[in-house]
């Protein structure tokens, strides 16, 4: 079981959070290549689409061996459909774990009784966990939740319910669904949740810089952290969170971007980089670059127009030449 293996070795879990359209195979490969992350959670996929064996959705669960250990996140509202989807994913991809999304606040998800909407229906949530656990057996099952739908104390009754149903690990985001991503993540309540939980608990929310990892752990007493937006455009986040880590220079950052783009092209089998531009936008945020770059506005504009690797290469050469 990956959870116990990591905790036995280093006491603290550093995990990459599932993020829609972002934590795909190429990005997870880059994070694992750089090092520091103990496990990567792949972007959520629809249980209904998996059961229909939708080609695009099935492809989203594909991975390469270097990404292991990986956890595949599923979302859905029907217990049997979720269980069937988990079985299919285990046969198709064989991840080290399955994660159930009960924390997404986005209306498109919650309006169909998925994501955080399940926190309003604890009996349904428990039924989903029981059926999925029955389907995957000894494979670890984790659940991602929020403090609650509107009441930031809902987690107090929800955590025991999902633990009893079979959750092996819980990730808690320190906001309610109603808050969305507004305000600040309530690390004090995550600490309270840690006192309630009898299974390992990961803290999530507002850990934007590597230095904040230890602040979050000290304040929450969690068993680890699940890093989301802090890792976008910053795949060396986890390595920099380790003691005695060396800073990454600009040339190395450009090398990583090139490698990420190459993996993106290999994975998607397309000759253009249009779908890679979202990553470039993150890589070239001022907070990610860490230094002043002449004509940065012009460079960012050019990056948002690159179509292929040679065009990307010419822009990156302006930032930090290979030679």
Coordinates of C-alpha atoms in Angstrom, one line a residue:
X1 CA 0.0 0.0 0.0
X2 CA 1.6 3.2 -1.2
X3 CA 0.3 5.2 1.8
X4 CA 1.9 3.1 4.5
X5 CA 5.1 2.7 2.4
X6 CA 5.7 6.4 2.2
X7 CA 4.8 7.2 5.8
X8 CA 7.1 4.4 7.0
X9 CA 10.0 5.8 5.0
X10 CA 9.7 9.6 5.5
X11 CA 6.7 10.3 7.8
X12 CA 5.3 12.9 5.4
X13 CA 3.5 12.6 2.1
X14 CA 4.3 15.1 -0.7
X15 CA 1.6 14.6 -3.4
X16 CA 0.6 16.4 -6.6
X17 CA -3.1 17.2 -6.6
X18 CA -5.4 16.2 -9.4
X19 CA -6.3 19.3 -11.6
X20 CA -8.6 19.2 -14.6
X21 CA -6.8 19.6 -17.9
X22 CA -3.4 20.1 -16.1
X23 CA -2.2 17.0 -14.3
X24 CA -2.0 14.8 -17.5
X25 CA 0.7 12.3 -18.2
X26 CA 3.3 14.7 -19.6
X27 CA 3.1 17.0 -16.6
X28 CA 3.2 14.1 -14.1
X29 CA 6.2 12.7 -15.9
X30 CA 8.0 16.0 -15.5
X31 CA 7.1 16.2 -11.8
X32 CA 8.4 12.7 -11.2
X33 CA 11.5 13.3 -13.3
X34 CA 12.5 16.3 -11.2
X35 CA 11.8 14.5 -8.0
X36 CA 10.4 15.3 -4.6
X37 CA 6.8 14.2 -5.1
X38 CA 6.0 10.9 -3.5
X39 CA 2.8 10.3 -5.5
X40 CA 0.9 12.0 -8.3
X41 CA -2.9 12.2 -8.5
X42 CA -4.1 12.2 -12.1
X43 CA -6.8 14.6 -13.2
X44 CA -10.4 13.6 -12.5
X45 CA -12.3 11.5 -15.0
X46 CA -16.1 10.8 -15.3
X47 CA -17.2 7.4 -14.0
X48 CA -20.0 7.4 -16.5
X49 CA -17.6 8.1 -19.4
X50 CA -15.3 5.3 -18.2
X51 CA -18.2 2.8 -18.0
X52 CA -19.1 3.8 -21.6
X53 CA -15.4 3.3 -22.4
X54 CA -15.2 6.7 -24.1
X55 CA -12.0 6.7 -26.0
X56 CA -10.9 10.2 -24.9
X57 CA -11.7 9.6 -21.3
X58 CA -9.9 6.2 -21.3
X59 CA -6.9 7.9 -22.8
X60 CA -6.8 10.3 -19.9
X61 CA -6.0 7.4 -17.6
X62 CA -3.0 6.2 -19.6
X63 CA 0.4 6.7 -18.1
X64 CA 4.0 5.6 -18.4
X65 CA 5.9 3.6 -15.8
X66 CA 8.0 6.6 -14.6
X67 CA 4.9 8.3 -13.2
X68 CA 4.4 5.5 -10.6
X69 CA 3.0 5.6 -8.0
X70 CA -0.1 7.2 -9.4
X71 CA -3.6 7.6 -8.1
X72 CA -6.5 8.0 -10.5
X73 CA -9.3 10.3 -9.4
X74 CA -12.9 9.5 -10.3
X75 CA -16.1 11.6 -10.0
X76 CA -19.7 10.4 -10.1
X77 CA -22.9 10.2 -8.1
X78 CA -24.0 6.6 -8.6
X79 CA -22.4 3.9 -6.4
X80 CA -22.5 1.1 -8.9
X81 CA -21.3 3.2 -11.8
X82 CA -18.4 4.4 -9.7
X83 CA -17.5 0.9 -8.7
X84 CA -17.7 -0.4 -12.3
X85 CA -15.5 2.6 -13.4
X86 CA -13.0 1.8 -10.7
X87 CA -12.8 -1.8 -11.9
X88 CA -12.3 -0.7 -15.5
X89 CA -9.5 1.8 -14.6
X90 CA -7.7 -0.9 -12.5
X91 CA -7.8 -3.3 -15.4
X92 CA -6.9 -0.7 -18.0
X93 CA -4.2 1.3 -16.2
X94 CA -3.4 -0.4 -12.9
X95 CA -2.8 2.7 -10.7
X96 CA -1.6 2.3 -7.2
X97 CA -4.8 3.9 -5.9
X98 CA -8.2 5.3 -6.6
X99 CA -9.4 8.7 -5.4
X100 CA -13.0 9.8 -5.2
X101 CA -13.7 13.5 -5.8
X102 CA -16.1 14.8 -3.1
X103 CA -14.6 18.3 -3.0
X104 CA -14.9 19.9 -6.5
X105 CA -16.9 23.2 -6.0
X106 CA -17.5 23.9 -9.8
X107 CA -21.2 24.2 -10.7
X108 CA -20.8 22.0 -13.7
X109 CA -19.8 19.2 -11.4
X110 CA -22.0 19.9 -8.3
X111 CA -25.2 20.5 -10.4
X112 CA -25.1 16.8 -11.3
X113 CA -24.7 15.8 -7.7
X114 CA -21.0 15.1 -8.1
X115 CA -18.0 16.5 -6.3
X116 CA -18.7 18.5 -3.2
X117 CA -22.5 18.0 -3.6
X118 CA -21.9 14.5 -2.1
X119 CA -21.1 16.2 1.2
X120 CA -24.8 17.1 1.4
X121 CA -25.7 13.5 1.0
X122 CA -23.5 11.5 3.4
X123 CA -25.4 8.3 3.0
X124 CA -24.9 8.4 -0.8
X125 CA -21.3 9.3 -0.3
X126 CA -20.8 6.3 2.1
X127 CA -22.5 4.0 -0.4
X128 CA -20.2 5.1 -3.2
X129 CA -17.1 4.5 -1.0
X130 CA -18.4 1.1 0.1
X131 CA -19.0 0.0 -3.5
X132 CA -15.7 1.3 -4.9
X133 CA -13.8 -0.3 -2.0
X134 CA -15.6 -3.6 -2.7
X135 CA -14.6 -3.3 -6.3
X136 CA -10.9 -2.5 -5.8
X137 CA -10.2 -4.7 -2.8
X138 CA -6.8 -4.1 -1.2
X139 CA -6.0 -1.1 -3.5
X140 CA -5.9 2.1 -1.4
X141 CA -9.0 4.3 -1.7
X142 CA -8.7 8.0 -0.9
X143 CA -11.4 10.7 -0.8
X144 CA -10.9 14.4 -1.4
X145 CA -13.4 16.6 0.5
X146 CA -13.8 20.2 1.7
X147 CA -14.7 21.6 5.1
X148 CA -18.4 21.4 4.0
X149 CA -20.9 22.7 1.6
X150 CA -21.7 26.0 3.4
X151 CA -21.0 25.1 7.1
X152 CA -17.2 25.0 7.7
X153 CA -17.8 22.4 10.5
X154 CA -19.6 19.8 8.4
X155 CA -16.3 17.8 8.1
X156 CA -16.7 16.8 11.8
X157 CA -19.6 14.5 11.1
X158 CA -18.6 13.7 7.5
X159 CA -15.1 12.3 8.2
X160 CA -16.2 9.5 10.5
X161 CA -18.9 8.5 8.0
X162 CA -16.5 8.1 5.1
X163 CA -13.9 6.4 7.3
X164 CA -16.4 3.8 8.4
X165 CA -17.4 3.3 4.7
X166 CA -13.8 2.4 3.8
X167 CA -11.7 5.4 3.0
X168 CA -8.0 4.7 3.5
X169 CA -6.8 8.3 3.2
X170 CA -8.6 11.7 3.3
X171 CA -7.5 15.0 1.7
X172 CA -9.1 18.1 3.2
X173 CA -9.3 21.4 1.4
X174 CA -9.6 24.2 3.9
X175 CA -12.6 26.0 2.3
X176 CA -16.3 25.2 1.9
X177 CA -18.0 24.7 -1.5
X178 CA -19.7 28.1 -1.1
X179 CA -16.3 29.8 -0.7
X180 CA -15.0 28.2 -3.8
X181 CA -11.4 29.6 -4.0
X182 CA -12.2 32.9 -2.2
X183 CA -10.8 33.8 1.1
X184 CA -8.1 31.7 2.7
X185 CA -7.7 28.0 3.5
X186 CA -8.6 27.3 7.1
X187 CA -5.5 25.4 8.4
X188 CA -6.8 25.5 11.9
X189 CA -9.9 23.5 11.0
X190 CA -7.6 21.0 9.1
X191 CA -5.7 20.6 12.4
X192 CA -9.1 19.9 14.1
X193 CA -9.9 17.3 11.3
X194 CA -6.5 15.6 11.9
X195 CA -7.6 15.0 15.5
X196 CA -10.8 13.5 14.3
X197 CA -9.4 11.3 11.5
X198 CA -8.3 7.8 12.2
X199 CA -6.7 7.4 8.7
X200 CA -3.9 9.5 7.2
X201 CA -5.0 13.0 6.3
X202 CA -3.5 15.4 3.7
X203 CA -3.7 19.2 3.9
X204 CA -4.8 21.1 0.8
X205 CA -5.3 24.7 0.0
X206 CA -3.1 27.9 -0.1
X207 CA 0.3 26.1 -0.2
X208 CA 1.6 28.3 -3.0
X209 CA 5.4 28.3 -2.2
X210 CA 7.7 25.4 -1.2
X211 CA 8.5 27.2 2.0
X212 CA 4.8 27.1 3.0
X213 CA 4.8 23.3 3.0
X214 CA 6.4 23.1 6.4
X215 CA 4.3 26.0 7.7
X216 CA 1.2 24.1 6.7
X217 CA 2.4 20.9 8.2
X218 CA 3.4 22.6 11.5
X219 CA 0.0 24.3 11.8
X220 CA -2.2 21.4 10.6
X221 CA -0.3 18.4 12.0
X222 CA -1.4 16.6 8.8
X223 CA 0.3 13.5 7.4
X224 CA 1.3 15.3 4.2
X225 CA 0.3 17.9 1.7
X226 CA -1.6 17.7 -1.6
X227 CA -0.2 20.5 -3.8
X228 CA -2.4 22.0 -6.6
X229 CA -1.8 25.4 -8.2
X230 CA 1.5 25.9 -6.4
X231 CA 3.0 23.2 -8.8
X232 CA 1.6 24.7 -12.0
X233 CA 4.5 26.2 -14.0
X234 CA 6.6 25.0 -11.0
X235 CA 7.2 21.3 -11.3
X236 CA 10.3 21.6 -9.1
X237 CA 8.0 22.7 -6.2
X238 CA 8.4 19.4 -4.4
X239 CA 12.2 19.2 -4.7
X240 CA 12.5 22.8 -3.5
X241 CA 10.4 22.0 -0.4
X242 CA 13.1 19.6 0.8
X243 CA 15.7 20.8 3.3
X244 CA 19.0 22.0 1.7
X245 CA 17.3 22.2 -1.8
X246 CA 19.2 24.3 -4.4
X247 CA 17.4 27.0 -6.4
X248 CA 16.7 26.3 -10.0
X249 CA 18.4 28.7 -12.5
X250 CA 16.8 30.1 -15.5
X251 CA 18.6 27.9 -18.0
X252 CA 17.4 24.8 -16.2
X253 CA 13.9 26.1 -16.2
X254 CA 14.0 26.6 -19.9
X255 CA 15.4 23.0 -20.3
X256 CA 12.5 21.6 -18.3
X257 CA 10.0 23.6 -20.4
X258 CA 11.5 22.1 -23.6
X259 CA 11.3 18.6 -22.1
X260 CA 7.8 19.1 -21.0
X261 CA 6.8 20.3 -24.5
X262 CA 8.5 17.3 -26.1
X263 CA 6.6 14.9 -23.8
X264 CA 3.4 16.7 -24.6
X265 CA 3.9 16.1 -28.3
X266 CA 4.8 12.5 -27.8
X267 CA 1.8 11.8 -25.6
X268 CA -0.8 13.6 -27.7
X269 CA 0.6 12.6 -31.0
X270 CA 0.0 16.0 -32.6
X271 CA 2.4 18.3 -34.3
X272 CA 1.2 21.5 -32.7
X273 CA 1.6 22.9 -29.2
X274 CA -1.7 24.9 -29.0
X275 CA -2.9 22.8 -26.0
X276 CA 0.5 23.3 -24.3
X277 CA 0.1 27.1 -24.1
X278 CA -1.8 26.9 -20.8
X279 CA 1.4 25.4 -19.3
X280 CA 3.5 28.2 -20.8
X281 CA 1.3 30.8 -19.2
X282 CA 2.1 29.3 -15.8
X283 CA 5.8 28.8 -16.5
X284 CA 6.2 32.5 -17.4
X285 CA 4.4 34.0 -14.4
X286 CA 6.7 36.4 -12.7
X287 CA 6.6 34.3 -9.5
X288 CA 7.8 31.3 -11.4
X289 CA 10.6 32.9 -13.3
X290 CA 12.3 34.3 -10.2
X291 CA 14.2 37.0 -12.1
X292 CA 13.8 40.0 -14.4
X293 CA 13.6 39.2 -18.1
X294 CA 13.9 41.9 -20.7
X295 CA 10.9 42.4 -23.0
X296 CA 8.9 39.8 -20.9
X297 CA 5.5 41.1 -22.1
X298 CA 6.5 40.6 -25.7
X299 CA 7.9 37.2 -24.9
X300 CA 4.7 36.1 -23.2
X301 CA 2.7 37.3 -26.2
X302 CA 4.8 35.3 -28.5
X303 CA 4.5 32.2 -26.3
X304 CA 0.7 32.4 -26.6
X305 CA 1.0 32.1 -30.3
X306 CA 3.5 29.2 -30.6
X307 CA 2.2 26.3 -32.8
X308 CA 5.2 23.9 -32.9
X309 CA 8.4 23.0 -31.2
X310 CA 10.6 25.1 -33.4
X311 CA 8.6 28.2 -32.7
X312 CA 8.8 27.5 -29.0
X313 CA 12.5 26.9 -29.2
X314 CA 13.1 30.3 -30.9
X315 CA 11.3 32.1 -28.1
X316 CA 13.0 30.2 -25.3
X317 CA 16.4 31.0 -26.9
X318 CA 15.6 34.6 -26.4
X319 CA 15.2 34.0 -22.6
X320 CA 18.1 31.6 -22.0
X321 CA 20.2 30.3 -24.9
X322 CA 21.2 26.7 -24.7
X323 CA 24.9 27.5 -25.3

